[in-house]
Coordinates of C-alpha atoms and ligand atoms in Angstrom, one line a residue:
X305 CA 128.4 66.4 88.3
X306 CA 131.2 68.3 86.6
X307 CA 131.8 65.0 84.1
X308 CA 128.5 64.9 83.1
X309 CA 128.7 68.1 81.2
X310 CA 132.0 67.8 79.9
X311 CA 132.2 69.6 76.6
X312 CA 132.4 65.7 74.7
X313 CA 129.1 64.8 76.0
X314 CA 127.5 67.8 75.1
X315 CA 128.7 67.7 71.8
X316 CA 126.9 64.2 71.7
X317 CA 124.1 65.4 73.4
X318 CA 123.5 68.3 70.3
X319 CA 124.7 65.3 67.8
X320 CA 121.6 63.6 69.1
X321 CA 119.2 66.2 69.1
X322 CA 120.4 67.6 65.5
X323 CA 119.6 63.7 64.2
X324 CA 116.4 62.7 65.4
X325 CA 114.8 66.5 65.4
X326 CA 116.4 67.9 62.8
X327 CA 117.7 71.2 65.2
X328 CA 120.4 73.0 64.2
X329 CA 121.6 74.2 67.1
X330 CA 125.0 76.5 67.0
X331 CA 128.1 76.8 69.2
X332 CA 125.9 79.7 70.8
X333 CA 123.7 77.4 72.3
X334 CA 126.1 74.8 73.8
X335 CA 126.0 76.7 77.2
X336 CA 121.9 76.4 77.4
X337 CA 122.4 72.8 76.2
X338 CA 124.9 72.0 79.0
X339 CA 122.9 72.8 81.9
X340 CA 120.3 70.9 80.1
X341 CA 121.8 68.1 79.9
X342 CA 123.3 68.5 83.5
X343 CA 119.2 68.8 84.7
X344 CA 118.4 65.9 82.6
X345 CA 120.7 63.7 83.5
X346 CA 120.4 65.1 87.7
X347 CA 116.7 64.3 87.1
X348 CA 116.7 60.4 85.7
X349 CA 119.8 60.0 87.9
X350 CA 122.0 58.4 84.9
X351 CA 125.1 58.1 83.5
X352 CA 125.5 60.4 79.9
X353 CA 125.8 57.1 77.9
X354 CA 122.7 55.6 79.7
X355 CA 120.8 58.8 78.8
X356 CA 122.5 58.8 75.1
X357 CA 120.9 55.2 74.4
X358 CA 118.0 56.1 75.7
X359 CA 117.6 59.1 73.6
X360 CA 118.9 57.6 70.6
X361 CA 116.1 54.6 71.3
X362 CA 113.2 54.4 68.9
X363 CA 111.0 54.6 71.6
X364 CA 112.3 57.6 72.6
X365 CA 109.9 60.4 71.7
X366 CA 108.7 61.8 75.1
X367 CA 112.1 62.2 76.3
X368 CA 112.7 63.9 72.7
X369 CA 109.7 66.0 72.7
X370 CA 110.0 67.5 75.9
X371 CA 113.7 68.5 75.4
X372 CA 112.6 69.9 71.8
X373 CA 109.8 72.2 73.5
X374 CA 112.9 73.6 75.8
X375 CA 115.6 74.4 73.3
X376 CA 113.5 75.9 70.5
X377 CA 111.8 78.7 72.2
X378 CA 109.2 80.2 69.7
X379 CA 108.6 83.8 68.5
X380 CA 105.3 84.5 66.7
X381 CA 102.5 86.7 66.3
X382 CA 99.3 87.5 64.7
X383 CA 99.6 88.7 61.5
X384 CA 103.5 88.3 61.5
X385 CA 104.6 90.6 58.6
X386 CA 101.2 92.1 57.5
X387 CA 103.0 92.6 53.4
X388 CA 102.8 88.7 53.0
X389 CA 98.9 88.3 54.3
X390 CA 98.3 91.1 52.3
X391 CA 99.9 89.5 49.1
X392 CA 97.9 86.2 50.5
X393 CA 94.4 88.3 50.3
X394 CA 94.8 90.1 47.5
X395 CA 97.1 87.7 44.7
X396 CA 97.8 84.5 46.5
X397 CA 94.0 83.6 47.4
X398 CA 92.3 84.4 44.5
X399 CA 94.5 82.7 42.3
X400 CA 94.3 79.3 44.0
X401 CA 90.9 80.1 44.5
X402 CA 90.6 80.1 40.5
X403 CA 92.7 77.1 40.3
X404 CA 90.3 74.9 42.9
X405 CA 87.3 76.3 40.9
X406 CA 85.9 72.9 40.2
X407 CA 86.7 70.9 43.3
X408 CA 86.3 73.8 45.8
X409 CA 88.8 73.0 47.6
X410 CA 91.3 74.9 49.3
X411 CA 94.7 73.2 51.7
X412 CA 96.8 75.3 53.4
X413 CA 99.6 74.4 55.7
X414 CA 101.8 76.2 58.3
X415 CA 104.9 74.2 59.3
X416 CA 106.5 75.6 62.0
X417 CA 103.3 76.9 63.7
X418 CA 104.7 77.4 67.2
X419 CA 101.5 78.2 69.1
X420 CA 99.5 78.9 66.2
X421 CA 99.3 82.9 65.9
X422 CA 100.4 81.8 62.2
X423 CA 97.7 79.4 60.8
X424 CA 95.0 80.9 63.2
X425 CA 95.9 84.3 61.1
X426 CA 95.6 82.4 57.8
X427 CA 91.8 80.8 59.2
X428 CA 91.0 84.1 60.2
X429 CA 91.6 85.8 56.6
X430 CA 90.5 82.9 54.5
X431 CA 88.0 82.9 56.3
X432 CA 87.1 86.8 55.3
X433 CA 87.8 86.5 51.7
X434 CA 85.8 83.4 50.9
X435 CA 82.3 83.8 51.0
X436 CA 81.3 80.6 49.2
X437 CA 80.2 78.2 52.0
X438 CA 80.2 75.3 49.7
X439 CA 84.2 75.1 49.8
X440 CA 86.2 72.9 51.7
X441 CA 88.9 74.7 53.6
X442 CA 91.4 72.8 55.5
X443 CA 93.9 74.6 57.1
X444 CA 96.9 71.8 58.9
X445 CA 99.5 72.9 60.8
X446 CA 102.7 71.4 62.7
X447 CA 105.5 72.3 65.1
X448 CA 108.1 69.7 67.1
X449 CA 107.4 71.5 70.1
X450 CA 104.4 70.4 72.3
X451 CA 104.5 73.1 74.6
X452 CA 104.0 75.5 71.6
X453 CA 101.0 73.2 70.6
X454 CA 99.2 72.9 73.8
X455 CA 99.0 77.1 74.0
X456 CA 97.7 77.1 70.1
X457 CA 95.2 74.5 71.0
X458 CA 94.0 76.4 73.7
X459 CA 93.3 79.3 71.4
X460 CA 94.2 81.7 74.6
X461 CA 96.6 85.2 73.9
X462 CA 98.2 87.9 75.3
X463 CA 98.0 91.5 74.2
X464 CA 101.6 91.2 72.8
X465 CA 100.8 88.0 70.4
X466 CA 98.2 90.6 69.3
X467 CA 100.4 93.4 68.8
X468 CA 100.3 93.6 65.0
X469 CA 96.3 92.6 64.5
X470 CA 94.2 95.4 63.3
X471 CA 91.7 96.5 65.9
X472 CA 88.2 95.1 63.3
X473 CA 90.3 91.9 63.2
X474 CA 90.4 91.9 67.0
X475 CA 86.9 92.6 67.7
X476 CA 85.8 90.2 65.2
X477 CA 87.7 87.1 66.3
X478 CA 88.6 87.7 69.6
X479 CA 86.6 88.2 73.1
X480 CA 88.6 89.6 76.1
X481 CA 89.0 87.1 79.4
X482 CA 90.9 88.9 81.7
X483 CA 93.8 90.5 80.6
X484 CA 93.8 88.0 77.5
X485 CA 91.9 87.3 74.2
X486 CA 90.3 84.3 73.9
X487 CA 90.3 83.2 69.6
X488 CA 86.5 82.7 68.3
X489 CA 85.8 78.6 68.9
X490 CA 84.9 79.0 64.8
X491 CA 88.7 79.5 64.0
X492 CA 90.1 77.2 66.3
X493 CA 88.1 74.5 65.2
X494 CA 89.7 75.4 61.6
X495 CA 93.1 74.5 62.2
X496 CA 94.5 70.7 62.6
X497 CA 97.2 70.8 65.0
X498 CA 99.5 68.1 64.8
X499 CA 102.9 67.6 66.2
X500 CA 105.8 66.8 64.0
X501 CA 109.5 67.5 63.3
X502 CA 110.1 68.3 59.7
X503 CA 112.8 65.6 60.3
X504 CA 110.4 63.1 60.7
X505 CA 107.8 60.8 59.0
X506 CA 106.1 63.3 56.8
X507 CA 102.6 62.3 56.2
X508 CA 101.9 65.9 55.1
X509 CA 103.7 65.2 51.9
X510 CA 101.6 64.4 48.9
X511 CA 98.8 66.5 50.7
X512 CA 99.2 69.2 47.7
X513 CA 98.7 72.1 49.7
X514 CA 97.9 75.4 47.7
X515 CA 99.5 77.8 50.1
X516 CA 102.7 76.8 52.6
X517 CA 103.8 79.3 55.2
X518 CA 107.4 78.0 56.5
X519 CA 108.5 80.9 58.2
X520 CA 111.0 81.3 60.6
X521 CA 112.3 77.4 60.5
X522 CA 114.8 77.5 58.9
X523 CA 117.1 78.9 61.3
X524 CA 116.7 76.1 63.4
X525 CA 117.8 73.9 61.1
X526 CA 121.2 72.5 59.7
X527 CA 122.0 73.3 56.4
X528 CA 121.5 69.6 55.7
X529 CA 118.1 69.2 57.4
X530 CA 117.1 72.4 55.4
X531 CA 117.7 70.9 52.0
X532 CA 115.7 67.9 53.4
X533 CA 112.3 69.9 54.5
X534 CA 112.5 71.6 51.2
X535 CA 112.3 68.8 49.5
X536 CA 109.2 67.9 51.5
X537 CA 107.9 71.0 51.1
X538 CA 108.5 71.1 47.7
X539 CA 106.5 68.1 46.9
X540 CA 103.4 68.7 49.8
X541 CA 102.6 71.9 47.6
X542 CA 100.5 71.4 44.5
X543 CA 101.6 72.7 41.1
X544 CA 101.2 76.7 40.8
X545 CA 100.8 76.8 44.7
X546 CA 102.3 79.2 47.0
X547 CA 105.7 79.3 49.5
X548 CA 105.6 82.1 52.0
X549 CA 109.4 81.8 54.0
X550 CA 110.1 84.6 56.8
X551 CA 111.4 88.1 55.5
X552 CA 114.9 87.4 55.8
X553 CA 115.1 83.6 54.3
X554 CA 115.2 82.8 51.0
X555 CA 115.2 79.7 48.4
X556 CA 118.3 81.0 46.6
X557 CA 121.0 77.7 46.6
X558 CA 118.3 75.4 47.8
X559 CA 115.7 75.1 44.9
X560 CA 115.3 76.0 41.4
X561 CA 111.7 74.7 41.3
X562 CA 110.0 78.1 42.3
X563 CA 108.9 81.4 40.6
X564 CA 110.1 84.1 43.1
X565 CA 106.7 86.9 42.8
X566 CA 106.6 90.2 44.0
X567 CA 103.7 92.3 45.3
X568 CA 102.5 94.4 47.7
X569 CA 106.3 95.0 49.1
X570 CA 106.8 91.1 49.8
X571 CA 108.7 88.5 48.7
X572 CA 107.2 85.2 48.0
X573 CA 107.5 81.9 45.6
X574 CA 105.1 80.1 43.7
X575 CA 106.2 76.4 42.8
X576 CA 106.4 75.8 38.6
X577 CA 104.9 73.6 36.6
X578 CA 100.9 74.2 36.6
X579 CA 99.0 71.7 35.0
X580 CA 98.3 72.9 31.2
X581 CA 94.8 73.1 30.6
X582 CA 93.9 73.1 26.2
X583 CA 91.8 75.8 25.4
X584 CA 90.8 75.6 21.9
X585 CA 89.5 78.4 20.1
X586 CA 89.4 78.7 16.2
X587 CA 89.5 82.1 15.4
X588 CA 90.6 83.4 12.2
X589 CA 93.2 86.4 10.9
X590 CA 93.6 87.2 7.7
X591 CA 93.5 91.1 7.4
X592 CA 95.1 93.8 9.6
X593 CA 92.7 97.2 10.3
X594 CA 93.8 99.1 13.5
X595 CA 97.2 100.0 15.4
X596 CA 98.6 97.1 16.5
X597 CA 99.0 96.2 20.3
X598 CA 102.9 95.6 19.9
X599 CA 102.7 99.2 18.4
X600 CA 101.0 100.4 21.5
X601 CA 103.7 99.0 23.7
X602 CA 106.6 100.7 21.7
X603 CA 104.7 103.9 22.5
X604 CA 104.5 103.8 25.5
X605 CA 108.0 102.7 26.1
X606 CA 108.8 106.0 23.6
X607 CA 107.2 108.4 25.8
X608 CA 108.6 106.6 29.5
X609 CA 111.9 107.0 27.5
X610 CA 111.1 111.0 27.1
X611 CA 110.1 111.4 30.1
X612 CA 113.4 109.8 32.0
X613 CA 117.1 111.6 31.6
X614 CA 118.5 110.4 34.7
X615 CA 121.6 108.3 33.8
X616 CA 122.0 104.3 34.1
X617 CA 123.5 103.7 37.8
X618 CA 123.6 100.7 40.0
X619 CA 124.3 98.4 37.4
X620 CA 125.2 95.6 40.2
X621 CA 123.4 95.8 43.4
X622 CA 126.5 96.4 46.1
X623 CA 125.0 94.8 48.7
X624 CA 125.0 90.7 47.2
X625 CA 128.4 89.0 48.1
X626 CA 128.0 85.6 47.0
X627 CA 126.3 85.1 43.4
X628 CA 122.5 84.1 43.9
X629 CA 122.6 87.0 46.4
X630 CA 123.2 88.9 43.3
X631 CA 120.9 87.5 41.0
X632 CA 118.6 87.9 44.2
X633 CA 119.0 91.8 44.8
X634 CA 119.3 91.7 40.8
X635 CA 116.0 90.8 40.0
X636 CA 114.5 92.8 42.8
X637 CA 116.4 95.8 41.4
X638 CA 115.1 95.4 37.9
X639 CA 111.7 94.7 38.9
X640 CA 111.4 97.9 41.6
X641 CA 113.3 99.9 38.3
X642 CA 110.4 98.3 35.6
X643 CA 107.9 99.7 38.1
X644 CA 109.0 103.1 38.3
X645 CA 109.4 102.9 34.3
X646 CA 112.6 103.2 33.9
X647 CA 113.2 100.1 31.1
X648 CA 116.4 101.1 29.9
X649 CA 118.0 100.8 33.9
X650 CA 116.0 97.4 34.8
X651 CA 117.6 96.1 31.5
X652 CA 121.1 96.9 32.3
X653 CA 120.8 95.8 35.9
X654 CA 119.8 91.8 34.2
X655 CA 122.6 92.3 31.0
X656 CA 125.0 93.3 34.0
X657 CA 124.8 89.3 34.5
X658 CA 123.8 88.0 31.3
X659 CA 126.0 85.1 32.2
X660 CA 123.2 83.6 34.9
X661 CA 120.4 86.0 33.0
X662 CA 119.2 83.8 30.5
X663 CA 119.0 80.7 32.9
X664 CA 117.3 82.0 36.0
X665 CA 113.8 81.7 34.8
X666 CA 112.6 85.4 36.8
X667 CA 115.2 86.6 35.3
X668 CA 115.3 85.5 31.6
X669 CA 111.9 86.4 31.1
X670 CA 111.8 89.6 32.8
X671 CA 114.9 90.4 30.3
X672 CA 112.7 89.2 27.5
X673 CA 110.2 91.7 28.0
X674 CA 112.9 94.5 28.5
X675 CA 113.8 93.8 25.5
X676 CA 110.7 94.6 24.0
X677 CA 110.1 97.6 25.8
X678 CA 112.8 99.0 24.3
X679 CA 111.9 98.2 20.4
X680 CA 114.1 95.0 20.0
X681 CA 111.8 92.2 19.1
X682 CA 114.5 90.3 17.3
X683 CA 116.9 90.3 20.7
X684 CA 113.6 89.5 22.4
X685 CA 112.6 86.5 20.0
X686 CA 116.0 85.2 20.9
X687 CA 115.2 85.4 24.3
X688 CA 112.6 83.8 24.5
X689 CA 113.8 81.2 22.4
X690 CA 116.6 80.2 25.0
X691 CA 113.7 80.1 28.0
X692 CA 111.1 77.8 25.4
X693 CA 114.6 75.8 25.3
X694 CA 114.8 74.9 28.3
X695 CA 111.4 74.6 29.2
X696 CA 108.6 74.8 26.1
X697 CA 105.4 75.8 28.4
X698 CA 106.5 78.7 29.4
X699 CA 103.6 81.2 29.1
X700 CA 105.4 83.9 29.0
X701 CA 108.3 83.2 26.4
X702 CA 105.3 82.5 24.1
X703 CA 103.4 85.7 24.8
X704 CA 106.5 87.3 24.3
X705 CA 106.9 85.8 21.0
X706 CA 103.4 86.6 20.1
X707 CA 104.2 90.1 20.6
X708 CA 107.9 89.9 18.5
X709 CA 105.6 87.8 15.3
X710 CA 103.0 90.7 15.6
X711 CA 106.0 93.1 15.1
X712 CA 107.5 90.9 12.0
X713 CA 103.9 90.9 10.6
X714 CA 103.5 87.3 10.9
X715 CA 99.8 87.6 12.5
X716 CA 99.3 83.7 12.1
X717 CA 102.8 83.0 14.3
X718 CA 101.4 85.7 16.9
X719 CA 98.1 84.2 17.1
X720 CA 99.6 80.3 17.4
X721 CA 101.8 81.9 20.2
X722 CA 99.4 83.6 22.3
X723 CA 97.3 80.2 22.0
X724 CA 100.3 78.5 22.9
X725 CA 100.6 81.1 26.2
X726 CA 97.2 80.2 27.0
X727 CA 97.1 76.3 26.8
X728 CA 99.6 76.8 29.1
X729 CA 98.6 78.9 31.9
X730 CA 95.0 79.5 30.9
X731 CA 94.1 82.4 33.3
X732 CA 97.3 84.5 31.8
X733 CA 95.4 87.4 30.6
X734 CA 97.7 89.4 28.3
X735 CA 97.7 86.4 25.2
X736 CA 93.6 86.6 25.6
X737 CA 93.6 89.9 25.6
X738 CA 96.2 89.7 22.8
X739 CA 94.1 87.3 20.8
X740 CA 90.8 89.7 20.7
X741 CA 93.0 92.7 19.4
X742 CA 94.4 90.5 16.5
X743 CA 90.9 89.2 16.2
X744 CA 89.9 92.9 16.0
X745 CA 92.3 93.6 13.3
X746 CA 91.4 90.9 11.3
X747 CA 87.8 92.1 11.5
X748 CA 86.6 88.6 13.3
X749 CA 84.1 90.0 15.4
X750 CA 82.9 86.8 17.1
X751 CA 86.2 85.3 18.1
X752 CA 86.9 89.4 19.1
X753 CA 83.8 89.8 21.2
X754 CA 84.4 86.2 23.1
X755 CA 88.1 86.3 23.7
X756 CA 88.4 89.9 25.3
X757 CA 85.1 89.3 27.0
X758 CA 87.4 86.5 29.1
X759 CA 90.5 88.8 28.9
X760 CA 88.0 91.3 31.1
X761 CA 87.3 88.6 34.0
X762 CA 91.2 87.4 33.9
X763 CA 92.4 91.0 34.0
X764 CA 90.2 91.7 37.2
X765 CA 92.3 88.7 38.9
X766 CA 95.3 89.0 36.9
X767 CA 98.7 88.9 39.5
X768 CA 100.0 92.6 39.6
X769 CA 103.7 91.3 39.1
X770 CA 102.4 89.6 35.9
X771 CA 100.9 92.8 34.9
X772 CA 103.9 94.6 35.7
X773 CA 106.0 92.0 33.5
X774 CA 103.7 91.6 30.3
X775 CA 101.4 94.6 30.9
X776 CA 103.3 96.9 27.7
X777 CA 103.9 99.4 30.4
X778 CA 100.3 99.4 31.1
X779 CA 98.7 99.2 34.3
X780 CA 95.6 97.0 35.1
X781 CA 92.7 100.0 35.1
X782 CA 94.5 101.1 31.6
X783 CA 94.4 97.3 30.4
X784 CA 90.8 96.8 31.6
X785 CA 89.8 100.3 29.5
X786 CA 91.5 99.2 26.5
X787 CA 89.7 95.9 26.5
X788 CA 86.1 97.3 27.5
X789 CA 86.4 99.9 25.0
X790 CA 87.8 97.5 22.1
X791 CA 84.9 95.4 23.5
X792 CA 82.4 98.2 22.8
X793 CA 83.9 99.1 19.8
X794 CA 83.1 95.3 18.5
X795 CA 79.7 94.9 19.7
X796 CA 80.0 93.4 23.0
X797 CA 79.1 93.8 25.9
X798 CA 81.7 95.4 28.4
Ligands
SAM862 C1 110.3 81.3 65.4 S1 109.0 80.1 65.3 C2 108.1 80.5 63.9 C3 106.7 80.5 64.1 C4 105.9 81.0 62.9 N1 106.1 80.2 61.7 C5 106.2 82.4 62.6 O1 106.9 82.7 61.6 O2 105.7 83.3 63.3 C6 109.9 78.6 64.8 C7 109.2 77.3 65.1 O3 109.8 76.3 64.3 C8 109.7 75.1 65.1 N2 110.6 74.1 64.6 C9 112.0 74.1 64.7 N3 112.5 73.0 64.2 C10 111.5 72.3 63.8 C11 111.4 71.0 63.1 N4 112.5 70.3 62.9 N5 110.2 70.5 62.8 C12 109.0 71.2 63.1 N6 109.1 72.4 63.7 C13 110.3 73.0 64.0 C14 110.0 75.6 66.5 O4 109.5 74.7 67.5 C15 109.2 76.9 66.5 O5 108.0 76.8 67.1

């Protein structure tokens, strides 16, 4: 017996398990994984290399799946880190579900389900905040481990998976049966269970989901087969759609193809490149009559600047070690600083590491808009001339620039700016709210009355961290009273 777990064959043993299910499984492990491979191999009554073929045969994925259910042993929970479901509710959902306006469709995927806490939680609060019955709401979700499966499928939990579910939640969803909770049929019949390894065949790519939770995976998997999923991941999740990873992972060194967003105290990516949609409009500027909105900004920044005395600190965040750690904790930094107002400190934490600053996307634009909080438009227009460089639909850079024309006078390069920003993201709300106050000035009542009526509905949904990036300093309520009292002022109706 004492051969058959000598330290070479369980090195094989983990070789062969890291290949066909993608597992990362570390030194740590090579104890559990030895008297694993001691009960396999006491079980079939085989030699290591017979069980080693066998294994490593394609027909092998019993044998592979029951071993996968024993060495990943899942942790999960309803409602696992409430700040991400509540960043899912309140930014995340209504912005896909503006997206899918016209096909009414929603996908949503959890890889990495375990025994389905996960994409039960995300049925149970889609289900909530959609109230349209004529959308189509398919919610898919896969683990490697069948064990894990066969629990989500029965839909059957104990008090502990439910540990972290508010008590309405509970009583909605869930009927005692004994000392467990049996899920309502309704949500269980919303999720697709299916088992796969992210190693594996990957029919889920292409599926275009609009919201991925892949949290907690990572860990089991070798740097190598981490790179790998992400690249599945990255192409199963439709332009402008969601990433959700667990509270401690993060994209940085693994893809450049996401937005990292901010709200409601979590972390979360959205993947670039939204599909421009022209929205034409023809208004016409020729004279200016009231203060402009640039103006407005420069104020405000003013009187935030008043206000603060307390002295630049924390340039560099101390905790980062290796350097997308520190553009990491950098951008979080700057953006907790912009919240509390404090412009000039955000700015200095971003131009502490202007070397990556103007090629990190977050971070080049959030600079940007520093820049014109503090009254430089031409450091600004420079700005976002390096991020329209490298990529020339971004709606930011060219509301930005709209802002830094209006400055320079140039009303016509403002307005062919903000249209720019809005062909391409056309729910952006600032350029259209932009738009009707330079239609305002120029006296053009029409275009005035029609493009801040739609700034009011995008403003409603508009994604806090956007506000917080392009607001002026403004907050939504303050946005939504400038625009329905501009609105007033012109005739419409607010
Ligand atoms: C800690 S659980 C996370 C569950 C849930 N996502 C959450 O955050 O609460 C990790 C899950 O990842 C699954 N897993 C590990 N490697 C996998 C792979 N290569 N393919 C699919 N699932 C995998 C494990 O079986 C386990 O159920």
């Amino acid at each position: 017996v004492k051969t058959k777990t000598e330290p070479v064959n369980v090195a094989r043993f983990r070789e062969i398990l890291t290949r066909r299910l993608g597992l990362h499984l570390d030194d740590g492990r090579l104890e559990v994984l030895g008297e694993l491979l001691q009960r396999l191999l006491r079980s079939a009554d085989v030699t290591p290399n017979e069980l080693f073929r066998r294994l490593d045969a394609p027909g092998a994925s019993a044998e592979l799946r029951a071993i996968a259910s024993q060495v990943t042993v899942p942790e999960t929970y309803f409602f696992r880190d409430a700040a991400q479901f509540r960043a899912l509710r309140q930014v995340v959902l209504p912005d896909r579900l503006r997206a899918r306006a016209n096909a009414r469709e929603l996908r949503v995927l959890s890889a990495g389900c375990a025994s389905g806490e996960e994409p039960y939680s995300l049925a149970m609060m889609i289900r909530e905040a959609l109230i349209d019955p004529y959308w189509t709401v398919s919610i898919h979700a896969f683990d490697v481990n069948p064990v894990a499966l066969e629990k989500a499928v029965r839909g059957r939990y104990s008090a502990w998976s439910l540990r972290e579910t508010p008590l309405e939640v509970r009583e909605r969803w869930f009927r005692a049966e004994g000392a467990d909770h049996m899920l309502d049929a309704g949500i269980r019949d919303a999720v697709r269970f299916e088992e796969h390894s992210l190693a594996g065949p990957s029919a889920w790519v292409g599926a275009g989901y609009d919201v991925v939770f892949w949290r907690n995976v990572m860990m089991y998997l070798t740097p190598d087969a981490q790179r790998a999923a992400l690249d599945r991941i990255e192409r199963a999740i439709a332009p402008g759609g969601y990433l959700f990873l667990g509270h401690a992972e993060t994209l940085r060194g693994l893809s450049h193809d996401f937005d990292l967003c901010h709200s409601h105290e979590a972390f979360y990516y959205r993947r670039r490149g939204a599909e421009a949609v022209v929205s034409p409009t023809s208004a016409r500027h020729t004279e200016a009559s009231s203060v402009s909105w640039i103006a407005a900004i420069d104020g405000a920044a003013r009187r935030v600047q008043a206000l603060s005395d307390e002295p630049v600190r924390d340039a560099v965040p101390e905790v980062a070690d290796s350097p997308s750690e520190i553009v990491d904790a950098s951008l979080a930094r700057a953006f907790e600083l912009l919240q509390r107002e404090r412009f000039a400190e955000a700015l200095a934490v971003v131009e502490a590491l202007s070397a990556v600053s103007s090629r990190n996307p977050s971070m080049a634009i959030l600079r940007a808009a520093l820049f014109i909080h503090g009254g430089r438009l031409e450091r600004a227009a420079l700005a976002c001339r390096e991020i329209l460089a490298l990529d020339e639909h971004d709606a930011g850079a060219h509301y930005l620039l709209a802002l830094c024309r209006e400055g320079a006078g140039d009303q016509h390069g403002a307005f062919e700016h903000d249209q720019l920003a809005i062909q391409a993201d056309p729910i952006f709300a600032m350029p259209r709210l932009h738009l009707g106050l330079l239609a305002r000035r120029a006296n053009d009542r029409e275009s005035a009355r029609r493009d801040l009526s739609r700034a009011l509905v995008l403003l409603e949904q508009e994604d806090p961290t956007r506000i917080l990036l392009f607001g002026g300093g403004f907050g939504r309520d303050a946005l939504l009273a400038l625009c329905r009292g501009e609105l007033a002022a012109c005739g419409g109706a607010a």
